[in-house]
Coordinates of C-alpha atoms and ligand atoms in Angstrom, one line a residue:
X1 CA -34.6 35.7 38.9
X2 CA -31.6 37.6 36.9
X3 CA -28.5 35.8 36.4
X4 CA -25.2 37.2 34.6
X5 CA -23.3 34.4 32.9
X6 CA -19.9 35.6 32.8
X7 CA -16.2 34.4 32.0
X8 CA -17.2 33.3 28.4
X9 CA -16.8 34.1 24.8
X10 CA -20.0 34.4 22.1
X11 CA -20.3 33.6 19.1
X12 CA -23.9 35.3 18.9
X13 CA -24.9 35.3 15.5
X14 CA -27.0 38.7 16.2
X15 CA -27.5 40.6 13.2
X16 CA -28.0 37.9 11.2
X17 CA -24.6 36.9 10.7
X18 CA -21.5 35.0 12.7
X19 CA -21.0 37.9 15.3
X20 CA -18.1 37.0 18.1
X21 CA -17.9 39.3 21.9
X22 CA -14.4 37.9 23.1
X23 CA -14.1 38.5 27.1
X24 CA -18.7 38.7 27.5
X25 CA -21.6 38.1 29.6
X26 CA -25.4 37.4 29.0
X27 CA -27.6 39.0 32.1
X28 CA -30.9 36.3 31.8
X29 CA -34.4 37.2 33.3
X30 CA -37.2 35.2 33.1
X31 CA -36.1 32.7 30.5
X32 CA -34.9 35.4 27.9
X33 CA -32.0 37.6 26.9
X34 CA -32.1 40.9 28.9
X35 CA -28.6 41.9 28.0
X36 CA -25.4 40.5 26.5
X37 CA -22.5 42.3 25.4
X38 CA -18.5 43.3 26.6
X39 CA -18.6 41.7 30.6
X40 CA -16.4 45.3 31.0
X41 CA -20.1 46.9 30.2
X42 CA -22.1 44.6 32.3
X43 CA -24.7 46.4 34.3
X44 CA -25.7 44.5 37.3
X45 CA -28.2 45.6 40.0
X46 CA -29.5 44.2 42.9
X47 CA -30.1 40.2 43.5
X48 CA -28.2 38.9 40.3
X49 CA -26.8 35.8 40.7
X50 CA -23.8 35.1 39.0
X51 CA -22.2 32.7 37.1
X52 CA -18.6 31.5 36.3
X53 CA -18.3 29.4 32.6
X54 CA -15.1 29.4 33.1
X55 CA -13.6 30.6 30.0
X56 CA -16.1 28.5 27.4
X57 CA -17.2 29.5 24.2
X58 CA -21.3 30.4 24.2
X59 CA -23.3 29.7 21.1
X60 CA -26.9 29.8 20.7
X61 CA -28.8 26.5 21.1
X62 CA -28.3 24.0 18.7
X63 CA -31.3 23.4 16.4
X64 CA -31.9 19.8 14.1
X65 CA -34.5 21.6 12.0
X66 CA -35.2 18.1 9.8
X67 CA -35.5 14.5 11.6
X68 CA -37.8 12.1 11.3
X69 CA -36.7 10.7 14.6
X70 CA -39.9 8.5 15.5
X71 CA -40.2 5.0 13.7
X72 CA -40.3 1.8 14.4
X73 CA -37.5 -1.0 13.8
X74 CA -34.2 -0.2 11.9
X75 CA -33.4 -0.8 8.2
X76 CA -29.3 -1.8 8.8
X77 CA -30.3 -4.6 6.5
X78 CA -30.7 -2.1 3.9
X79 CA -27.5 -0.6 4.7
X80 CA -26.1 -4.3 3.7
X81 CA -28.2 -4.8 0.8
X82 CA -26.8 -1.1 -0.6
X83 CA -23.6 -1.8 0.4
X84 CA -23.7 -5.0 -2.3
X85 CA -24.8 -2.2 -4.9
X86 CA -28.4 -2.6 -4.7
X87 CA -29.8 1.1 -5.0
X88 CA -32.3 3.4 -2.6
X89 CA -34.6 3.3 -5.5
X90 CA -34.6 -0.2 -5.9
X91 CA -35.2 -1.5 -2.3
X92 CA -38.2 1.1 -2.6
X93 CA -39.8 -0.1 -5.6
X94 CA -39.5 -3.8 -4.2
X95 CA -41.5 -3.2 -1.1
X96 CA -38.4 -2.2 1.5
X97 CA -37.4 1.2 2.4
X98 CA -40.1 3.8 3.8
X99 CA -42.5 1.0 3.1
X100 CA -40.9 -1.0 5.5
X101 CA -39.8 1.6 7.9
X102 CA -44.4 2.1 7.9
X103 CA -45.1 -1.6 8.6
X104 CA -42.4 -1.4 11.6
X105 CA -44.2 2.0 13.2
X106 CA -48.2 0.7 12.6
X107 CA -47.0 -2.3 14.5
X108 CA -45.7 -0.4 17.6
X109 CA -47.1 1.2 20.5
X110 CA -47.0 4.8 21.7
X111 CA -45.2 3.5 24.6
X112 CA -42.9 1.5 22.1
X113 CA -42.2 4.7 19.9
X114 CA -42.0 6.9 22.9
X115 CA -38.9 4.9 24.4
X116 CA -37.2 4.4 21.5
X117 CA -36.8 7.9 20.2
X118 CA -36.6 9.3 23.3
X119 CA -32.9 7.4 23.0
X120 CA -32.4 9.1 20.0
X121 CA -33.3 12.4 21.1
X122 CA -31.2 12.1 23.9
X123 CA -28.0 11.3 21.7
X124 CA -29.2 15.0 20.0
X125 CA -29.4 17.0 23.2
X126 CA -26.0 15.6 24.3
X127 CA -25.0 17.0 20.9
X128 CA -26.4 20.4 22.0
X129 CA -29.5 20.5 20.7
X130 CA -32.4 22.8 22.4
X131 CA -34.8 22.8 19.9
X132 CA -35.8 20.0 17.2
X133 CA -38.3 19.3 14.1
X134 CA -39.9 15.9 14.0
X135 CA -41.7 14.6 10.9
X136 CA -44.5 12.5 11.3
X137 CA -44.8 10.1 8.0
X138 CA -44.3 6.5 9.0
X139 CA -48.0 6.1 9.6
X140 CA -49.8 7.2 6.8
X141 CA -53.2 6.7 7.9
X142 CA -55.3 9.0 10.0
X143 CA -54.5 6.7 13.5
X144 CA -51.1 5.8 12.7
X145 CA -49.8 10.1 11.8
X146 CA -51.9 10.6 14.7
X147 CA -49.7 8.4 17.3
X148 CA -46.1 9.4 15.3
X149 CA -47.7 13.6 16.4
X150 CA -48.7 12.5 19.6
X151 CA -45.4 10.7 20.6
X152 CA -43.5 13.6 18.9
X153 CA -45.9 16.3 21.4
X154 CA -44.9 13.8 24.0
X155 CA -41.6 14.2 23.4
X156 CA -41.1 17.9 23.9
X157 CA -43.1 17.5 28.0
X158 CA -40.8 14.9 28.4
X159 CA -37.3 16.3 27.5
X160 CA -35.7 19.4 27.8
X161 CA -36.0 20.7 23.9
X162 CA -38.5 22.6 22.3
X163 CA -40.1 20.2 19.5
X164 CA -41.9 21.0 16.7
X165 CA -43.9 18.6 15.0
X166 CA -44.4 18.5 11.2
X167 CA -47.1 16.3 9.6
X168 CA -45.2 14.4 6.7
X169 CA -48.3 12.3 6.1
X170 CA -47.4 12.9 2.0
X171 CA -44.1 10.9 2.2
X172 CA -45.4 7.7 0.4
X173 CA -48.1 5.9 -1.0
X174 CA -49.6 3.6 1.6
X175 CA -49.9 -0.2 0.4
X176 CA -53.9 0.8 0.8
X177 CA -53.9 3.3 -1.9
X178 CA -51.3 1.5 -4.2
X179 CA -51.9 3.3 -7.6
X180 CA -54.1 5.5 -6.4
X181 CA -52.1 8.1 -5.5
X182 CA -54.1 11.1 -5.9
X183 CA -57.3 9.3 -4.2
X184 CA -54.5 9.3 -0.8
X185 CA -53.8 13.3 -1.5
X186 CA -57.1 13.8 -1.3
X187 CA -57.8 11.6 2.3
X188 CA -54.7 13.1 3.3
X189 CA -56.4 16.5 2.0
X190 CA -60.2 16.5 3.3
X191 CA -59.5 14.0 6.5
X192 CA -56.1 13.8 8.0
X193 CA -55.0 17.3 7.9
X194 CA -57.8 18.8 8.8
X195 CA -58.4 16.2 11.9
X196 CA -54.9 16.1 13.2
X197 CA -54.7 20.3 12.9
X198 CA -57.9 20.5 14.7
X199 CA -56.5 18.6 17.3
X200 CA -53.7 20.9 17.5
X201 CA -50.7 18.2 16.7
X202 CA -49.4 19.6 13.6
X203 CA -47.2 23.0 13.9
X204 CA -46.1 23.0 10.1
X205 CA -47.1 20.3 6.5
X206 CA -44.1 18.3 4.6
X207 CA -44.1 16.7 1.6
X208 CA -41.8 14.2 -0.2
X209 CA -41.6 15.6 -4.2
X210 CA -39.7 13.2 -6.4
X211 CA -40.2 10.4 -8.8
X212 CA -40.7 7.4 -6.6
X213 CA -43.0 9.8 -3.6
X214 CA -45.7 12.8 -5.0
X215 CA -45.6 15.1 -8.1
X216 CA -45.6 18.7 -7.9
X217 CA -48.9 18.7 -8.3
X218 CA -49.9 16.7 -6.2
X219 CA -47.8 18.6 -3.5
X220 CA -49.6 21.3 -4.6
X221 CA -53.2 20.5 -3.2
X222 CA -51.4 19.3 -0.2
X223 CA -49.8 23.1 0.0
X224 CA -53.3 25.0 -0.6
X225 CA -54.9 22.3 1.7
X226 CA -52.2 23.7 4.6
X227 CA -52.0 27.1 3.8
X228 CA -56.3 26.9 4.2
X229 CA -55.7 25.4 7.3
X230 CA -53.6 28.4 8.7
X231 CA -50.1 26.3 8.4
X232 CA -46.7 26.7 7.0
X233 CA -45.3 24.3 4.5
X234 CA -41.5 22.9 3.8
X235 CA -40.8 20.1 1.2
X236 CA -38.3 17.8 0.4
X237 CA -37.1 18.6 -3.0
X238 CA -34.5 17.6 -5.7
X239 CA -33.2 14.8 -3.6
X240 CA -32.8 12.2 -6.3
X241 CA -33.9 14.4 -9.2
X242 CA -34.8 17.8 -10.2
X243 CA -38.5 18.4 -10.6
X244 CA -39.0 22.2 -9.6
X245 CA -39.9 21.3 -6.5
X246 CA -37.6 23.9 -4.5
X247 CA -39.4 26.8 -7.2
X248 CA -43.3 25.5 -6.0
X249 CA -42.4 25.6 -2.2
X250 CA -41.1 29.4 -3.1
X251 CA -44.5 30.0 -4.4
X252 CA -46.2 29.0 -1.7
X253 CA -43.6 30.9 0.9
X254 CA -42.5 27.8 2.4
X255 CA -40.3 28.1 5.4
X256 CA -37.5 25.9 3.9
X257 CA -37.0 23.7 1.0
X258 CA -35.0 20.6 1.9
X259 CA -32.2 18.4 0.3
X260 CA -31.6 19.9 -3.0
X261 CA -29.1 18.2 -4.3
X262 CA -30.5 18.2 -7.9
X263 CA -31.7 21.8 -7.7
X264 CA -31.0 23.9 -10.7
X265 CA -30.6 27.8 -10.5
X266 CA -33.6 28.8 -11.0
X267 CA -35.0 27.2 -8.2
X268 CA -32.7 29.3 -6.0
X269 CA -33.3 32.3 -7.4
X270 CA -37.4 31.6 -6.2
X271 CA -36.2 30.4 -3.2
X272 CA -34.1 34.0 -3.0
X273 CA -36.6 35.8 -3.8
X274 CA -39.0 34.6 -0.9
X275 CA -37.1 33.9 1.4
X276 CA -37.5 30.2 1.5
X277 CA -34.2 28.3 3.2
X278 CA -32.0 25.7 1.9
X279 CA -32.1 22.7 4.5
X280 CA -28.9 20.8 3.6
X281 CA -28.9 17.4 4.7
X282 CA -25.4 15.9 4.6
X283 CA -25.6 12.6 6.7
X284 CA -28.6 11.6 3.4
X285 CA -26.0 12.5 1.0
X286 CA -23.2 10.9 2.7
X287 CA -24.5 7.7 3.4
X288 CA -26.2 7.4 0.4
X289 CA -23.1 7.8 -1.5
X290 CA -24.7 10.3 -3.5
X291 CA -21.9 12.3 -5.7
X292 CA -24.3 15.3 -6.9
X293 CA -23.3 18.1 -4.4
X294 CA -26.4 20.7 -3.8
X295 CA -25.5 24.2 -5.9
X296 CA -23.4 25.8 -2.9
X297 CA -22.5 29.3 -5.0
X298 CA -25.9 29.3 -6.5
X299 CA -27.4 29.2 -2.9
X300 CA -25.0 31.9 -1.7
X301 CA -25.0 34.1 -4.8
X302 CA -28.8 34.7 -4.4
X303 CA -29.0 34.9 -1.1
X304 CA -30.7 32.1 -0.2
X305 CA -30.4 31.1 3.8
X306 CA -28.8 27.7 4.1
X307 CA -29.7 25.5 7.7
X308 CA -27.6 22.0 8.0
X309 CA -29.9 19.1 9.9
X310 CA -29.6 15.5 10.8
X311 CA -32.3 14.0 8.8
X312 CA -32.5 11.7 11.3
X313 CA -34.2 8.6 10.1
X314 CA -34.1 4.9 9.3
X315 CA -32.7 4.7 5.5
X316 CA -30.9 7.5 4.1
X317 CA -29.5 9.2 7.7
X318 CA -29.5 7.1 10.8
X319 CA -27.4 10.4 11.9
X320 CA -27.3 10.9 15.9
X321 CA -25.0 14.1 15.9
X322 CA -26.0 17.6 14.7
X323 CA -21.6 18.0 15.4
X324 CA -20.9 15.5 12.5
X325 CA -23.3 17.6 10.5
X326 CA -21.6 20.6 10.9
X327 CA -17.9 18.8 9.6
X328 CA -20.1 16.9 6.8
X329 CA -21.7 20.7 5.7
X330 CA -17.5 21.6 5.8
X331 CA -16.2 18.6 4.3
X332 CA -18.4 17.4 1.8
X333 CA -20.4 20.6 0.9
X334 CA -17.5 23.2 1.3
X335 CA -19.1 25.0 3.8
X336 CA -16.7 27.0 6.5
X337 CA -17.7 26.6 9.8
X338 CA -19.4 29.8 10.5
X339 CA -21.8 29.2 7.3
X340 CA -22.0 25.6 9.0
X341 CA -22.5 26.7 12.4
X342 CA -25.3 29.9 11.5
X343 CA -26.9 26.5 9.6
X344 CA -27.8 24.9 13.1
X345 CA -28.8 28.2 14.6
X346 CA -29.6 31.0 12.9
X347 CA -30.8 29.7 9.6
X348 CA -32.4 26.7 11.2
X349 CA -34.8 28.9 13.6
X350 CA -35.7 30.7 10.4
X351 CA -36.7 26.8 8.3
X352 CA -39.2 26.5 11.9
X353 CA -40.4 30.2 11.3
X354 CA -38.6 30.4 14.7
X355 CA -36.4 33.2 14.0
X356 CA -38.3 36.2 16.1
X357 CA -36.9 34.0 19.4
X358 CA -34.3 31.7 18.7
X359 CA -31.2 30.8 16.8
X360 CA -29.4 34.2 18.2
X361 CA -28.5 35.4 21.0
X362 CA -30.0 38.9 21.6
X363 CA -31.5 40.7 23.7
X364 CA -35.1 39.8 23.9
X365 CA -35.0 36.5 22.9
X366 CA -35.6 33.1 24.4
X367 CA -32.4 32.3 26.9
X368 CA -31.3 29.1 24.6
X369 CA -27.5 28.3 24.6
X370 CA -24.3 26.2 25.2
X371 CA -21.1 27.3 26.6
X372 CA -18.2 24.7 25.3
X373 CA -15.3 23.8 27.1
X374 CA -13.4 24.2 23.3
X375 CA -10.6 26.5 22.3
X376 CA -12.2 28.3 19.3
X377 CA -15.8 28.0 17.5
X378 CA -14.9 26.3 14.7
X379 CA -13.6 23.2 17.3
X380 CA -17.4 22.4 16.7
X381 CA -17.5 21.7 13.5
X382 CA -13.6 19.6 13.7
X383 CA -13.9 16.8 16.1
X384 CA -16.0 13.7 14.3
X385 CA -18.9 13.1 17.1
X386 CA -18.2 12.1 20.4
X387 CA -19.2 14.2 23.2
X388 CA -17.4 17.4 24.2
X389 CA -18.0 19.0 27.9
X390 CA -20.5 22.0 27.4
X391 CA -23.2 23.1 30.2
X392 CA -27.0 23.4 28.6
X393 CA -29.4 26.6 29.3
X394 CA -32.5 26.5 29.0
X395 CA -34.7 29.1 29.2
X396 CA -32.3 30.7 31.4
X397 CA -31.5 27.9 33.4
X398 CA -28.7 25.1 33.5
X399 CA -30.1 22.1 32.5
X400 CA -28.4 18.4 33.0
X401 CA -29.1 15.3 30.1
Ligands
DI6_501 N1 -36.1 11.7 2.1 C1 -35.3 11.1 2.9 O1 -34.1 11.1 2.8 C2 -36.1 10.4 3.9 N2 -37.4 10.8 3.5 C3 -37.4 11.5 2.5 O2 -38.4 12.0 2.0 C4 -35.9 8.9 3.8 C5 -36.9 8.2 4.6 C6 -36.6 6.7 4.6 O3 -36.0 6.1 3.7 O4 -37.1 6.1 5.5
FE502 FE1 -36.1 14.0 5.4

């Protein structure tokens, strides 16, 4: 079936950059682009059905390319506690935070851990969301990573969104393996990853580098351990301090290094250099209160690609709008809109290694996008949350949330 969308405006992003057809219209066939350009230059044949947007402004999918979105309880607690001045660190190193968040998620169900981010995802599709990365690394043992990637491969049969599930098992040390840290790296090593990539739950391997999680080198075996396995790495890097994190994903060609607030220069010129994104995560460095702002015109002066995500999770981002992400990357990080807005496409199909088929719209690649009932592109990245009208295609077809 062939459909022209027509009576819109597209802000593409083909070419690799913020690309805008005023007056256009996207002929889908089979789930994919087959054409899209001037409407005046529309070619249509026999048996297209059309359809009317009705003036809106089409942009590709959105994409949250960094949530944690499945876990068990809440820690608004910790909120409280922080508010009174008691820091991230410190609710860490006395037994709260991603500690907590784990005791929360081995005590659930599937069926518990299912329903509940299923209610978070849906808050992200009404955003605009198509396609969306979820970390495992609340379980952290082999059965408990196991559920988080089966509930997260649940997720995308269930909803209308592509998922891709990334095996965070190196976030923290498990209370099993307190002080032995590099005794988990290697279970995580020679038993998890192997066993959960084998049963074909893991699409890309995280880690969490910093102080209070996994040193570089200890990333490092978790890296060659992925990269033997056939799988692409990311990290989260120079979140609360700067330990050439961002430099050793480069090495290993990850698809994105993420956070980076305490990056140095160097570290983007590696990242530059191969090609690895800058996943900037404004809702963790908002409601953290953190005042070190990632290196913007280092990023941009050596070319590094920079995505925006929700890092959707229980303590540093309880963030249920890629929108508010988009004004955050503006407000707080100086972004413009169109840097902000090629962060949730564009750039963040490239920190999935998604880039051949998504984050654009051009001709060939998967039918993905939202035409918004809003005046002018950047209206996106303006209003503070709440929902704005839009209609959702799918793989070439209008789908309801
Ligand atoms: N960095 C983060 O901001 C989250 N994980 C990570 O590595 C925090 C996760 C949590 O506090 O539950
Ligand atoms: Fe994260």
């Amino acid at each position: 079936m062939k459909t022209l969308w027509q009576n819109c405006h597209v802000a593409s992003m083909a070419g690799g950059t913020y690309s805008i057809i005023e007056d256009a219209a996207i002929l889908t066939h089979d789930g994919h682009i087959h054409w899209i350009g001037p409407r005046v230059d529309a070619l249509v044949g026999e048996g297209v059905e059309f359809v009317d947007l009705n003036g809106a402004w089409v942009t590709p999918g959105l994409i949250d390319c960094h949530t944690h979105a499945v876990f068990g309880g809440n820690r608004s607690n910790e909120f409280e506690q922080r508010l009174q001045g008691v820091s991230y660190a410190e609710i860490a190193a006395a037994g709260g935070g991603i500690a907590s968040t784990v005791r929360a998620t081995r005590a659930a169900s599937e069926e518990e851990l299912l329903a509940s981010a299923r209610r978070r995802l849906v808050s992200l599709l009404r955003d605009g969301v198509t396609t969306v990365e979820i970390k495992s690394g609340y379980g952290l043992d082999l059965a408990s990573e196991r559920k988080l990637l089966s509930v997260i491969r649940r997720l995308g049969h269930e909803l209308p969104v592509t998922v891709r599930a990334t095996c965070l098992a190196a976030h923290a040390l498990p209370p099993e393996y307190k002080d032995r840290a590099d005794d988990y790296i290697a279970h995580i090593c020679d038993e998890m990853l192997p066993a959960l990539a084998a049963e074909g739950l893991v699409d890309a391997v995280d880690a969490f580098c910093e102080y209070l999680a996994f040193s570089p080198a200890q990333v490092e075996r978790v890296f060659i351990k992925a990269h033997e396995l056939g799988l692409p790495v990311k990290l989260h890097a120079e979140q609360l301090s700067s330990l050439a994190g961002s430099s050793l994903a480069a090495r290993y060609q990850a698809l994105s290094a993420d956070h980076l607030e305490f990056m140095t220069e160097d570290d983007a010129i590696a990242m530059g250099q191969a090609g690895t994104v800058a996943v900037l995560l404004p809702g963790a460095y908002y409601f953290l209160r953190e005042t070190q702002l990632p290196p913007m015109d280092a990023l941009r002066k050596h070319g590094v690609a920079i995505a925006l995500a929700s890092d959707l999770n229980p303590g540093t981002s309880p963030a249920l709008s890629v929108r508010l992400m988009l004004n955050m990357g503006c407000t707080l990080f100086r972004m413009t809109p169109e840097e902000a807005l090629a962060g949730v496409t564009l750039n963040a199909a490239k920190a999935l290694g998604m880039g051949a088929t998504h984050g654009s719209l051009e001709v060939g690649k998967v039918a993905d996008f939202i035409a918004w009932d809003i005046e002018r592109p950047a209206d996106l990245a303006y209003w503070l949350g709440g929902e704005l009208n839009k209609r959702v295609v799918r793989h070439g077809a209008e789908v309801t949330i």
